[in-house]
């Protein structure tokens, strides 16, 4: 047996042995083959120099190389790109003189001294660089008030008469405009029959409501400034264009490899250069330059170890890569090894029903045997899936069957706990009732039974853990830390104790409520 085959088999043993109760005695190496997979790798660098034009408002920023006009800007940009492409072969050549034998990447700075930024600015035409244009909806921000003809006041309507206009006087209401009250001279108007108008205070006019006395109307659109912000320049008075000439280098690494095994092709072509070097012997050849494209070329040679294993009735073929024969896909080896255990558990679960008493012998034995395989306890470990040690279907089955099995075993151990807890809480309630505490405590009367139930349940849970440890791992509680840890992991993972607690809460509450509703006599 060659070194690589031994290494590959050792990996299987090392990974599988701690995970399954059956160990690796069941694995029989059937066939082995060590060969080479040959291919080529290409690392291609494609530099692209291009310009990008942007239009902005406002003045030209200081860091920009300034030219005089927009057409000049286009000219210098195009010229810069042309010059850069002309210089490119020379720059690549001198870069390769230093870097041909290395794995260094071609960077934009090797191809072009950039980015280079050019710009031109010009004054805004519509606003003549002022940033604003005159508002054509008003005169200097205001419009005429038609209500008062720009006087700010209008004739008082209270003292207005058709013939005389506004007089500033109105009829005296104290005497009904007669001048006399109870035969005497009216004290309000002193017999004049008229009094000063309360609308205008005698001045005959009132403030114009429309213009609030200002005599003109401020224009809303220009906020009474008479100016509107110039839209093309956004009020800055200037417009400018910026052209940026820059270089990007696209890098593309690919492996060309033909192999009769599709797994070999996919494993070796989906790695970068570093990843490939870790597995295979990678030899660089002279780089090839065509046009502006630089291509590094490599010969790839990887040792492939094919290890055929007979597992039960199935034959698995594992593939190791490189000198250490690293295996990346274990081809769901655990489900194959533990096939019979899973089938037995499935059968035991379906044949056992939920009960509160008794000892489901068959289910306990099968579950205990199932849990002897570590993999079933730590089924949530993502690594197991990603390495192909288990498959998604197996994980799904374990996560369905195991809580069902454990749930049925736990429920069979719950009968006494439920009975004692429920009766204890009822008894405490009755004591409270007959000792007349109930009438004094009101709603608080349920607290002592609840406390009794919680304490009782906690004690029974302790006992349950001990029993489960003994049943499933053959360990007395406290004596075997590893078994304790496994049990806690299982109970936590599937929320089994919480389900039992919920059930107990329901039973105790129902019984307590029934008792509380009974027409109990007071002694
Ligand atoms: Zn403008
Ligand atoms: Zn205006
Ligand atoms: Zn007015
Ligand atoms: Zn009067
Ligand atoms: Zn008036």
XYZ file of N, CA and C in Angstrom, residues 338-511:
522
model
N -24.240 3.876 9.484
C -25.255 3.794 10.545
C -26.660 3.540 10.016
N -26.741 3.096 8.806
C -28.024 2.841 8.158
C -28.944 1.970 9.022
N -28.392 0.879 9.553
C -29.211 -0.072 10.324
C -29.710 0.563 11.625
N -28.868 1.346 12.299
C -29.261 2.010 13.547
C -30.442 2.938 13.313
N -30.370 3.678 12.223
C -31.437 4.636 11.915
C -32.741 3.899 11.627
N -32.652 2.832 10.862
C -33.844 2.054 10.524
C -34.469 1.465 11.796
N -33.606 0.966 12.711
C -34.110 0.375 13.956
C -34.814 1.430 14.801
N -34.227 2.630 14.877
C -34.832 3.707 15.667
C -36.184 4.104 15.071
N -36.206 4.210 13.761
C -37.436 4.560 13.056
C -38.547 3.582 13.427
N -38.214 2.294 13.398
C -39.198 1.266 13.697
C -39.655 1.350 15.158
N -38.688 1.511 16.067
C -39.023 1.562 17.497
C -39.900 2.769 17.808
N -39.610 3.902 17.186
C -40.410 5.114 17.424
C -41.836 4.908 16.943
N -41.986 4.325 15.760
C -43.344 4.189 15.225
C -44.132 3.121 15.977
N -43.427 2.172 16.633
C -44.145 1.120 17.349
C -44.457 1.492 18.793
N -43.889 2.597 19.276
C -44.135 3.004 20.659
C -45.058 4.214 20.653
N -46.085 4.152 21.511
C -46.990 5.304 21.563
C -46.680 6.128 22.809
N -47.189 7.357 22.825
C -46.994 8.228 23.992
C -47.785 7.680 25.173
N -47.101 7.400 26.282
C -47.780 6.970 27.504
C -47.114 7.647 28.694
N -47.825 7.686 29.816
C -47.267 8.369 30.980
C -46.611 7.392 31.955
N -46.910 6.080 31.766
C -46.304 5.085 32.670
C -45.633 3.995 31.851
N -44.874 3.172 32.513
C -44.320 1.998 31.861
C -42.872 2.195 31.460
N -42.319 1.191 30.810
C -40.923 1.248 30.404
C -40.815 0.740 28.964
N -40.726 1.690 28.002
C -40.640 1.253 26.599
C -39.263 0.640 26.308
N -39.135 -0.624 26.717
C -37.857 -1.353 26.662
C -37.146 -1.220 25.311
N -37.897 -1.587 24.266
C -37.311 -1.633 22.928
C -36.816 -0.244 22.496
N -37.661 0.772 22.746
C -37.319 2.136 22.341
C -36.083 2.634 23.091
N -36.033 2.339 24.408
C -34.886 2.777 25.208
C -33.595 2.147 24.697
N -33.642 0.833 24.439
C -32.446 0.134 23.955
C -31.980 0.712 22.615
N -32.943 0.891 21.713
C -32.596 1.380 20.381
C -32.048 2.802 20.440
N -32.695 3.653 21.256
C -32.243 5.048 21.367
C -30.855 5.106 21.995
N -30.646 4.308 23.044
C -29.334 4.293 23.693
C -28.262 3.869 22.698
N -28.569 2.866 21.894
C -27.597 2.404 20.911
C -27.355 3.502 19.857
N -28.444 4.182 19.482
C -28.343 5.254 18.481
C -27.448 6.387 18.990
N -27.568 6.676 20.298
C -26.797 7.785 20.871
C -25.346 7.407 21.159
N -25.042 6.111 21.077
C -23.641 5.704 21.214
C -22.791 6.301 20.098
N -23.437 6.574 18.967
C -22.711 7.216 17.870
C -22.747 8.727 18.090
N -21.580 9.271 18.380
C -21.422 10.695 18.700
C -22.053 11.606 17.636
N -21.981 11.188 16.403
C -22.482 12.013 15.300
C -23.959 12.372 15.497
N -24.720 11.456 16.112
C -26.155 11.706 16.283
C -26.436 12.721 17.383
N -25.478 12.865 18.315
C -25.637 13.858 19.386
C -25.290 15.244 18.860
N -24.222 15.315 18.041
C -23.814 16.646 17.541
C -24.158 16.811 16.067
N -25.406 16.455 15.754
C -25.859 16.490 14.359
C -25.916 17.918 13.803
N -25.942 18.920 14.722
C -26.019 20.323 14.283
C -24.691 20.876 13.773
N -23.611 20.123 13.937
C -22.284 20.585 13.512
C -22.250 20.776 11.983
N -22.046 22.041 11.563
C -22.085 22.352 10.127
C -20.975 21.641 9.351
N -19.832 21.429 10.028
C -18.686 20.808 9.362
C -19.037 19.417 8.833
N -19.891 18.697 9.576
C -20.263 17.340 9.173
C -20.905 17.368 7.793
N -21.744 18.386 7.569
C -22.429 18.510 6.288
C -21.470 18.950 5.194
N -20.641 19.986 5.513
C -19.803 20.556 4.461
C -18.714 19.583 4.017
N -18.304 18.673 4.889
C -17.296 17.691 4.486
C -17.912 16.431 3.877
N -19.237 16.422 3.793
C -19.894 15.258 3.194
C -19.889 14.038 4.088
N -19.601 14.239 5.404
C -19.614 13.100 6.320
C -21.053 12.626 6.526
N -21.982 13.570 6.589
C -23.403 13.217 6.552
C -24.035 13.985 5.395
N -25.253 13.619 5.026
C -25.965 14.403 4.016
C -27.198 15.041 4.667
N -27.793 15.975 3.956
C -28.906 16.750 4.523
C -30.061 15.835 4.908
N -30.267 14.793 4.128
C -31.386 13.879 4.394
C -31.187 13.177 5.738
N -29.947 12.771 6.027
C -29.657 12.089 7.286
C -29.883 13.037 8.466
N -29.389 14.286 8.329
C -29.558 15.286 9.384
C -31.045 15.468 9.678
N -31.819 15.591 8.614
C -33.259 15.798 8.742
C -33.912 14.628 9.494
N -33.532 13.402 9.129
C -34.113 12.209 9.746
C -33.762 12.136 11.230
N -32.501 12.420 11.563
C -32.076 12.371 12.968
C -32.846 13.414 13.767
N -32.991 14.614 13.178
C -33.657 15.700 13.902
C -35.154 15.452 14.058
N -35.715 14.545 13.296
C -37.125 14.202 13.454
C -37.277 13.026 14.420
N -36.456 11.996 14.197
C -36.625 10.756 14.970
C -36.166 10.897 16.416
N -35.017 11.582 16.623
C -34.444 11.624 17.966
C -35.348 12.342 18.970
N -35.877 13.539 18.642
C -36.788 14.167 19.620
C -38.052 13.338 19.839
N -38.505 12.643 18.812
C -39.698 11.803 18.977
C -39.394 10.664 19.953
N -38.238 10.024 19.769
C -37.854 8.917 20.646
C -37.674 9.409 22.075
N -36.919 10.482 22.246
C -36.651 11.022 23.587
C -37.951 11.490 24.235
N -38.830 12.105 23.442
C -40.104 12.598 23.959
C -40.925 11.446 24.523
N -40.945 10.324 23.802
C -41.735 9.173 24.266
C -41.118 8.556 25.511
N -39.777 8.514 25.579
C -39.118 7.968 26.773
C -39.369 8.876 27.971
N -39.253 10.185 27.760
C -39.469 11.137 28.858
C -40.915 11.050 29.349
N -41.850 11.018 28.406
C -43.263 11.012 28.818
C -43.578 9.762 29.642
N -42.931 8.626 29.305
C -43.171 7.400 30.064
C -42.663 7.529 31.501
N -41.793 8.505 31.749
C -41.259 8.710 33.093
C -41.931 9.866 33.831
N -42.975 10.425 33.210
C -43.585 11.632 33.777
C -44.768 11.348 34.703
N -45.368 10.157 34.581
C -46.616 9.855 35.282
C -46.596 10.214 36.756
N -45.627 9.642 37.475
C -45.554 9.864 38.918
C -45.332 11.348 39.233
N -44.425 11.982 38.478
C -44.117 13.395 38.704
C -45.379 14.241 38.563
N -46.122 13.987 37.508
C -47.346 14.764 37.260
C -48.352 14.562 38.386
N -48.558 13.269 38.759
C -49.538 12.926 39.778
C -49.197 13.614 41.095
N -47.936 13.434 41.545
C -47.530 14.006 42.829
C -47.617 15.528 42.795
N -47.116 16.131 41.732
C -47.115 17.601 41.652
C -48.539 18.151 41.683
N -49.423 17.542 40.903
C -50.810 18.019 40.841
C -51.504 17.836 42.191
N -51.355 16.630 42.783
C -52.024 16.364 44.065
C -51.470 17.265 45.164
N -50.149 17.479 45.130
C -49.520 18.325 46.153
C -50.079 19.747 46.093
N -50.191 20.277 44.886
C -50.679 21.659 44.772
C -52.146 21.735 45.191
N -52.926 20.693 44.856
C -54.331 20.673 45.282
C -54.416 20.588 46.809
N -53.539 19.738 47.393
C -53.545 19.582 48.848
C -53.215 20.909 49.534
N -52.209 21.605 49.040
C -51.833 22.897 49.624
C -52.998 23.879 49.514
N -53.682 23.812 48.355
C -54.836 24.693 48.163
C -55.932 24.398 49.196
N -56.180 23.098 49.397
C -57.232 22.712 50.338
C -56.874 23.126 51.772
N -55.587 22.997 52.108
C -55.145 23.434 53.442
C -55.425 24.932 53.613
N -55.073 25.697 52.583
C -55.333 27.140 52.618
C -56.824 27.414 52.804
N -57.634 26.575 52.099
C -59.081 26.781 52.163
C -59.623 26.491 53.564
N -59.290 25.295 54.081
C -59.891 24.891 55.350
C -59.298 25.610 56.563
N -58.105 26.207 56.375
C -57.548 26.974 57.498
C -57.985 28.440 57.408
N -59.010 28.700 56.557
C -59.589 30.037 56.403
C -58.612 31.068 55.822
N -57.438 30.569 55.357
C -56.493 31.505 54.729
C -57.063 32.034 53.415
N -57.915 31.206 52.791
C -58.432 31.557 51.467
C -59.203 32.867 51.505
N -60.034 33.021 52.551
C -60.842 34.237 52.635
C -59.968 35.455 52.877
N -58.852 35.254 53.603
C -57.969 36.397 53.873
C -57.096 36.763 52.681
N -56.668 35.724 51.928
C -55.670 35.966 50.880
C -56.254 36.411 49.544
N -57.532 36.111 49.281
C -58.138 36.483 48.005
C -57.433 35.739 46.870
N -57.022 36.494 45.827
C -56.379 35.882 44.656
C -55.023 35.266 44.978
N -54.371 35.753 46.052
C -53.031 35.249 46.422
C -53.063 33.808 46.905
N -54.269 33.280 47.079
C -54.400 31.930 47.600
C -53.779 30.906 46.635
N -53.589 31.308 45.374
C -53.002 30.375 44.415
C -51.482 30.350 44.471
N -50.890 31.288 45.201
C -49.416 31.347 45.253
C -48.811 30.128 45.964
N -49.275 29.777 47.197
C -48.683 28.592 47.851
C -48.793 27.319 47.015
N -49.960 27.002 46.410
C -49.989 25.792 45.563
C -49.010 25.872 44.392
N -48.870 27.074 43.779
C -47.957 27.225 42.646
C -46.522 26.970 43.085
N -46.142 27.556 44.240
C -44.781 27.368 44.752
C -44.522 25.889 45.027
N -45.521 25.228 45.646
C -45.387 23.797 45.945
C -45.189 23.014 44.654
N -45.975 23.370 43.623
C -45.886 22.650 42.350
C -44.511 22.838 41.717
N -43.997 24.075 41.753
C -42.699 24.356 41.127
C -41.587 23.577 41.828
N -41.586 23.613 43.166
C -40.549 22.898 43.916
C -40.625 21.399 43.632
N -41.852 20.865 43.664
C -42.039 19.432 43.398
C -41.521 19.080 42.007
N -41.870 19.919 41.021
C -41.466 19.618 39.640
C -39.952 19.680 39.476
N -39.319 20.656 40.158
C -37.861 20.774 40.057
C -37.181 19.522 40.597
N -37.712 19.013 41.718
C -37.128 17.798 42.294
C -37.299 16.611 41.338
N -38.495 16.533 40.741
C -38.730 15.421 39.821
C -37.868 15.542 38.565
N -37.606 16.791 38.148
C -36.758 16.979 36.965
C -35.347 16.462 37.231
N -34.868 16.723 38.439
C -33.552 16.214 38.851
C -33.521 14.692 38.742
N -34.599 14.099 39.254
C -34.686 12.650 39.231
C -34.758 12.143 37.788
N -35.498 12.904 36.943
C -35.664 12.512 35.543
C -34.321 12.515 34.811
N -33.543 13.579 35.039
C -32.219 13.655 34.405
C -31.362 12.448 34.772
N -31.401 12.112 36.058
C -30.632 10.970 36.531
C -31.083 9.689 35.831
N -32.390 9.531 35.729
C -32.917 8.316 35.098
C -32.552 8.260 33.625
N -32.670 9.416 32.947
C -32.351 9.448 31.511
C -30.883 9.125 31.285
N -30.023 9.682 32.165
C -28.586 9.404 32.057
C -28.328 7.919 32.180
N -29.017 7.290 33.126
C -28.816 5.862 33.343
C -29.371 5.053 32.175
N -30.559 5.463 31.684
C -31.205 4.704 30.608
C -30.446 4.810 29.289
N -30.047 6.069 28.959
C -29.512 6.315 27.617
C -28.000 6.156 27.532
N -27.298 6.513 28.631
C -25.840 6.460 28.554
C -25.257 5.493 29.575
N -26.149 4.769 30.295
C -25.683 3.798 31.274
C -24.830 4.434 32.354
N -25.093 5.729 32.633
C -24.251 6.429 33.606
C -25.109 6.942 34.748
N -24.600 6.850 35.968
C -25.290 7.467 37.091
C -24.969 8.949 37.082
N -25.979 9.734 37.405
C -25.801 11.180 37.314
C -24.671 11.651 38.221
N -23.867 12.564 37.682
C -22.769 13.118 38.469
C -21.500 12.293 38.348
N -21.657 11.041 37.939
C -20.463 10.192 37.871
C -19.759 10.294 36.540
N -20.541 10.597 35.503
C -19.961 10.642 34.175
C -20.239 12.013 33.542
N -19.242 12.852 33.536
C -19.428 14.219 33.032
C -19.775 14.242 31.559
N -19.140 13.366 30.821
C -19.362 13.347 29.383
C -20.817 13.006 29.067
N -21.336 12.012 29.787
C -22.733 11.609 29.572
C -23.671 12.747 29.959
N -23.353 13.440 31.072
C -24.160 14.587 31.497
C -24.223 15.644 30.409
N -23.044 15.916 29.870
C -22.955 16.956 28.855
C -23.780 16.590 27.619
N -23.679 15.334 27.215
C -24.452 14.861 26.059
C -25.948 14.996 26.323
N -26.365 14.604 27.528
C -27.785 14.653 27.870
C -28.291 16.092 27.841
N -27.512 17.008 28.455
C -27.916 18.420 28.476
C -28.035 18.954 27.058
N -27.088 18.558 26.216
C -27.083 19.005 24.839
C -28.356 18.569 24.115
N -28.722 17.304 24.316
C -29.926 16.778 23.667
C -31.181 17.462 24.190
N -31.263 17.583 25.549
C -32.458 18.194 26.150
C -32.623 19.624 25.673
N -31.486 20.348 25.581
C -31.531 21.746 25.159
C -31.867 21.873 23.687
N -31.237 21.035 22.882
C -31.393 21.127 21.434
C -32.844 20.949 20.992
N -33.548 20.040 21.635
C -34.908 19.752 21.187
C -35.971 20.306 22.151
N -35.587 21.146 23.123
C -36.536 21.790 24.069
C -37.422 20.773 24.771
N -36.848 19.585 25.093
C -37.694 18.508 25.614
C -38.224 18.815 27.008
N -37.347 19.386 27.889
C -37.817 19.684 29.243
C -38.881 20.761 29.229
N -38.734 21.714 28.306
C -39.722 22.788 28.233
C -41.084 22.262 27.836
N -41.068 21.261 26.946
C -42.347 20.658 26.548
C -42.992 19.970 27.750
N -42.155 19.253 28.536
C -42.675 18.568 29.726
C -43.201 19.585 30.734
N -42.462 20.688 30.911
C -42.892 21.732 31.852
C -44.227 22.320 31.425
N -44.371 22.562 30.132
C -45.620 23.113 29.616
C -46.787 22.179 29.899
N -46.537 20.893 29.672
C -47.576 19.894 29.901
C -47.966 19.863 31.381
N -46.950 19.879 32.261
C -47.207 19.846 33.701
C -48.000 21.079 34.133
N -47.608 22.227 33.607
C -48.293 23.479 33.944
C -49.784 23.377 33.604
N -50.041 22.810 32.424
C -51.419 22.654 31.970
C -52.228 21.777 32.927
N -51.637 20.619 33.273
C -52.343 19.658 34.131
C -52.612 20.273 35.507
N -51.549 20.879 36.110
C -51.690 21.450 37.452
C -52.724 22.576 37.440
N -52.646 23.459 36.456
C -53.583 24.581 36.379
C -55.025 24.074 36.265
N -55.231 23.090 35.390
C -56.591 22.579 35.173
C -57.156 21.994 36.473
N -56.331 21.179 37.154
C -56.798 20.517 38.378
C -57.081 21.542 39.478
